[in-house]
mmCIF file of C-alpha atoms in Angstrom:
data_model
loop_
_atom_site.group_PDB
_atom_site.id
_atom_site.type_symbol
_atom_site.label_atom_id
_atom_site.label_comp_id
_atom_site.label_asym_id
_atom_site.label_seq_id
_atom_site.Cartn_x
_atom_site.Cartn_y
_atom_site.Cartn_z
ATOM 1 C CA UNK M 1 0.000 0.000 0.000
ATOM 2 C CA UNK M 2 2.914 2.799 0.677
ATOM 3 C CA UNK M 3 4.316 1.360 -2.674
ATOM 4 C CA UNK M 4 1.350 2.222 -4.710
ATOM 5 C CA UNK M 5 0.703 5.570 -2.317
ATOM 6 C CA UNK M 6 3.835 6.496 -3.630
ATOM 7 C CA UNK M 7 3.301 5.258 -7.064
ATOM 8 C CA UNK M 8 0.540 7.927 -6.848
ATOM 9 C CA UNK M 9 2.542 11.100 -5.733
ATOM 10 C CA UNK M 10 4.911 10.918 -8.354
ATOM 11 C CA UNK M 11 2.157 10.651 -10.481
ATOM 12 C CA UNK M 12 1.540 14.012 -9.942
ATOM 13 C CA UNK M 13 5.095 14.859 -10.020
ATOM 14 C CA UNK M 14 5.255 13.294 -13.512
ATOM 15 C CA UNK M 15 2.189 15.278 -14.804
ATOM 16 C CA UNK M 16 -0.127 14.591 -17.572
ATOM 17 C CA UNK M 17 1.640 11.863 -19.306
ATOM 18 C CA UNK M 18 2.005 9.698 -16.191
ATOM 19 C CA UNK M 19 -1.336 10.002 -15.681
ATOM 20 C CA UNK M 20 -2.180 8.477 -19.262
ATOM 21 C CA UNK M 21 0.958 6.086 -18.559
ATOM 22 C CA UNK M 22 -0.937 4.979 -15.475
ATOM 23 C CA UNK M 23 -4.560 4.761 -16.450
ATOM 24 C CA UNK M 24 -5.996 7.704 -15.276
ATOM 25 C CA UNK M 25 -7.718 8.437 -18.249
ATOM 26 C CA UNK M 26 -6.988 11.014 -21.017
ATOM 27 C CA UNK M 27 -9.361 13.767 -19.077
ATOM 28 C CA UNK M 28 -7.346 13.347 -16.164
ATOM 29 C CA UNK M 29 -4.494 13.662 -18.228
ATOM 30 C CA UNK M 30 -5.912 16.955 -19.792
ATOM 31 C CA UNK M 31 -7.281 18.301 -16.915
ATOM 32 C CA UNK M 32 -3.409 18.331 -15.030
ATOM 33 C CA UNK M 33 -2.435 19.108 -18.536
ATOM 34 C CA UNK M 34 -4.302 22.508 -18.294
ATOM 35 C CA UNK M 35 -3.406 23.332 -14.894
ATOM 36 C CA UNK M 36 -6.811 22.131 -12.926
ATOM 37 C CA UNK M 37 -5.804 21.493 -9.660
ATOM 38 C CA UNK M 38 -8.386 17.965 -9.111
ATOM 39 C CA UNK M 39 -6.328 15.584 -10.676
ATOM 40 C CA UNK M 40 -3.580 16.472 -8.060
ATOM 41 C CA UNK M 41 -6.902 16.366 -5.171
ATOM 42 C CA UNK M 42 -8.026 13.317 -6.066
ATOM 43 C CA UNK M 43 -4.287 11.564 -6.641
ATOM 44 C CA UNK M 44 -3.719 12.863 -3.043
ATOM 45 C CA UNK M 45 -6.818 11.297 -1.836
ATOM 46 C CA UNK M 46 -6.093 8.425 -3.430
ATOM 47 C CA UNK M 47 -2.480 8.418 -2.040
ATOM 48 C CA UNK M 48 -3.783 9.220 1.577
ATOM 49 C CA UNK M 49 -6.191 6.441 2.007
ATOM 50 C CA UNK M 50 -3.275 4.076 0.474
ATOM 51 C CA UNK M 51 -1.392 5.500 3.196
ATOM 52 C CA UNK M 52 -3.876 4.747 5.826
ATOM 53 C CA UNK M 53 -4.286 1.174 4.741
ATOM 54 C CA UNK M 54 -0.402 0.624 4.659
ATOM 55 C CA UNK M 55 -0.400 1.229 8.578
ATOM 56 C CA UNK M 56 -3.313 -0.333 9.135
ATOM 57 C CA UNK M 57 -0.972 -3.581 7.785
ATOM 58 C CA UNK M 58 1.693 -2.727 9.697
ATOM 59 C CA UNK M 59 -0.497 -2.500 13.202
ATOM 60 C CA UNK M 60 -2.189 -5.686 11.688
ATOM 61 C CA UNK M 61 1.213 -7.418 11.580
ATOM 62 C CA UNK M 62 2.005 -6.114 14.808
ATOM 63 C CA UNK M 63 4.776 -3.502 14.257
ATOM 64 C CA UNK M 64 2.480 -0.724 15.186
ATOM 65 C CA UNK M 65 0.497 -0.689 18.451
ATOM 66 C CA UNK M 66 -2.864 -1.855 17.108
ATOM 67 C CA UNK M 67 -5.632 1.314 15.152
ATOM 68 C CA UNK M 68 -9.063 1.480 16.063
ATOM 69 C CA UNK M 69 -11.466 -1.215 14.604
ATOM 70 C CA UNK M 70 -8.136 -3.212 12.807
ATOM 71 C CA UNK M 71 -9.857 -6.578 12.224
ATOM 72 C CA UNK M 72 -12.653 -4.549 10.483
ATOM 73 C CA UNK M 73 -10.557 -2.395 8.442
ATOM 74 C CA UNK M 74 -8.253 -5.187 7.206
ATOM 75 C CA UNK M 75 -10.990 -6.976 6.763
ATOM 76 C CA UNK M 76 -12.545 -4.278 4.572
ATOM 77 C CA UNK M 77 -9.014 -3.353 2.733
ATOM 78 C CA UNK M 78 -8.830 -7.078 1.820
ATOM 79 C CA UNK M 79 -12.015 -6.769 -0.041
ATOM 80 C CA UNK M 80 -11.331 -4.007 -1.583
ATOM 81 C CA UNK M 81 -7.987 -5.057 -3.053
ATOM 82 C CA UNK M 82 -10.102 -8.480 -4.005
ATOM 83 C CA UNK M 83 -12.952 -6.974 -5.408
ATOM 84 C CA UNK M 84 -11.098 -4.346 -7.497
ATOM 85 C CA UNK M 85 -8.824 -7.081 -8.468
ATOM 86 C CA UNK M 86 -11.324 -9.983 -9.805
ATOM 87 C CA UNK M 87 -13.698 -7.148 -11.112
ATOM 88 C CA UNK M 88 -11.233 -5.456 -13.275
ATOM 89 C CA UNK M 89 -10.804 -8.833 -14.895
ATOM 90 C CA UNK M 90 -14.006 -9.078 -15.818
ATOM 91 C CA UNK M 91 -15.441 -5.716 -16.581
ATOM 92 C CA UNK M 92 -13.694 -4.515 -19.851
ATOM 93 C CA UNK M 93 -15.144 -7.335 -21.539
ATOM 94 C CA UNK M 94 -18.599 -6.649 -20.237
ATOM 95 C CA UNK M 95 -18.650 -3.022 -20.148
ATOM 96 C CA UNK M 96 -19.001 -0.487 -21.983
ATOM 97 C CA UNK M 97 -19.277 2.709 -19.567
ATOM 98 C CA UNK M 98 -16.901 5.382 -20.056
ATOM 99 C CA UNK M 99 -14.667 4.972 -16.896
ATOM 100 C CA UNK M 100 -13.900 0.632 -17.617
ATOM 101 C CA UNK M 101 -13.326 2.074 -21.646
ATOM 102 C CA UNK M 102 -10.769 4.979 -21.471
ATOM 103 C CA UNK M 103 -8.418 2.703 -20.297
ATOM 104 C CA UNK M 104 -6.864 -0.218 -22.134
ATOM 105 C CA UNK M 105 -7.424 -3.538 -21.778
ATOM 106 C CA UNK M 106 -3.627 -3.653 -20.424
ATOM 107 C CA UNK M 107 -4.529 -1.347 -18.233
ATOM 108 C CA UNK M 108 -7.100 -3.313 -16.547
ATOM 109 C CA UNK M 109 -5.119 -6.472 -16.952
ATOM 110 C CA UNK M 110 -1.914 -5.015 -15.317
ATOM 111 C CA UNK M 111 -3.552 -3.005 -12.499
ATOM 112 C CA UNK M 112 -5.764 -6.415 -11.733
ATOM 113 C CA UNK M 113 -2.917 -8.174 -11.295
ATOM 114 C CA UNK M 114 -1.265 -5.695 -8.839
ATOM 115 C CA UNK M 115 -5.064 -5.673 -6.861
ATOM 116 C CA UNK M 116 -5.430 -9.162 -6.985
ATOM 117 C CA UNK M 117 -1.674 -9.747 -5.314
ATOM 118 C CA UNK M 118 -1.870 -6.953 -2.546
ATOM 119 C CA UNK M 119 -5.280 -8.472 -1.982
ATOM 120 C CA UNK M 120 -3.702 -11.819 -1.755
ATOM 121 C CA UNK M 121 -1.035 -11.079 0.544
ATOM 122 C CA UNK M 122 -3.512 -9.131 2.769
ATOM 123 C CA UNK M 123 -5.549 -11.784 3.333
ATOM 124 C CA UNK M 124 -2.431 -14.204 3.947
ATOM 125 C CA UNK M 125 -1.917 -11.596 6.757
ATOM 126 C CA UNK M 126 -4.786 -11.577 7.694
ATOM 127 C CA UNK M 127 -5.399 -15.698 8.159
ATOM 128 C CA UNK M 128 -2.127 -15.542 9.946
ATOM 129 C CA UNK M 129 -2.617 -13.005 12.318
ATOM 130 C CA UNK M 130 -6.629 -13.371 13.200
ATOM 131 C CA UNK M 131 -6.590 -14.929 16.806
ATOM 132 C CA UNK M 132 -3.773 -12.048 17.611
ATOM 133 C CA UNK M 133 -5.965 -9.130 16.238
#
């Protein structure tokens, strides 16, 4: 999670054509391209909750004295990575709404991949450490 947190701030260090590198989409792209200061919001936000969920690991693991509600909130953060992972497999064959079709089917297949294995190793985690937590 502080990987792809920091994936996401040199995102917007790299500008517009990191964006499109990374599958924002091309009006993300254009919209840091021209200055708009919500592609940088929104890459923060993004960046911030990554952060969030990367300690929540770490207290989860038991290097951190232990956040409020931790077995929820892995549990959640697990699904997430999970669900994002599994669904991006599926939906750019089944979909055609405009946020699955701006990005490329490498994109999706890439990005899944990435989900699927921080989802995987989250749950590992998670199996391992459940009495403790």
């Amino acid at each position: 999670s502080f990987i792809a947190a920091a994936l996401h701030i040199g995102i917007i260090f790299g500008g517009p054509d990191w964006y499109r590198f990374f599958g924002a989409g091309e009006a993300m792209a254009q919209a840091a391209e021209s200055g708009d200061w919500m592609p940088t919001l929104i890459t923060l936000g993004i960046a911030s909750v990554l952060t969030l969920w990367g300690f929540y690991a770490l207290s989860g693991a038991g290097v951190l004295t232990p956040l409020p509600l931790l077995k929820l909130a892995l549990v959640l953060i697990t699904g997430v990575y999970l669900l994002r992972g599994v669904a991006g497999f599926i939906l750019p064959f089944v979909s055609q709404h405009p946020a699955i079709t701006q990005n490329s089917v490498t994109f999706w297949m890439v990005s899944s991949a990435v989900c699927c294995l921080f989802g995987m190793f989250h749950l590992l985690g998670l199996l391992s450490r459940w009495k403790v937590l």
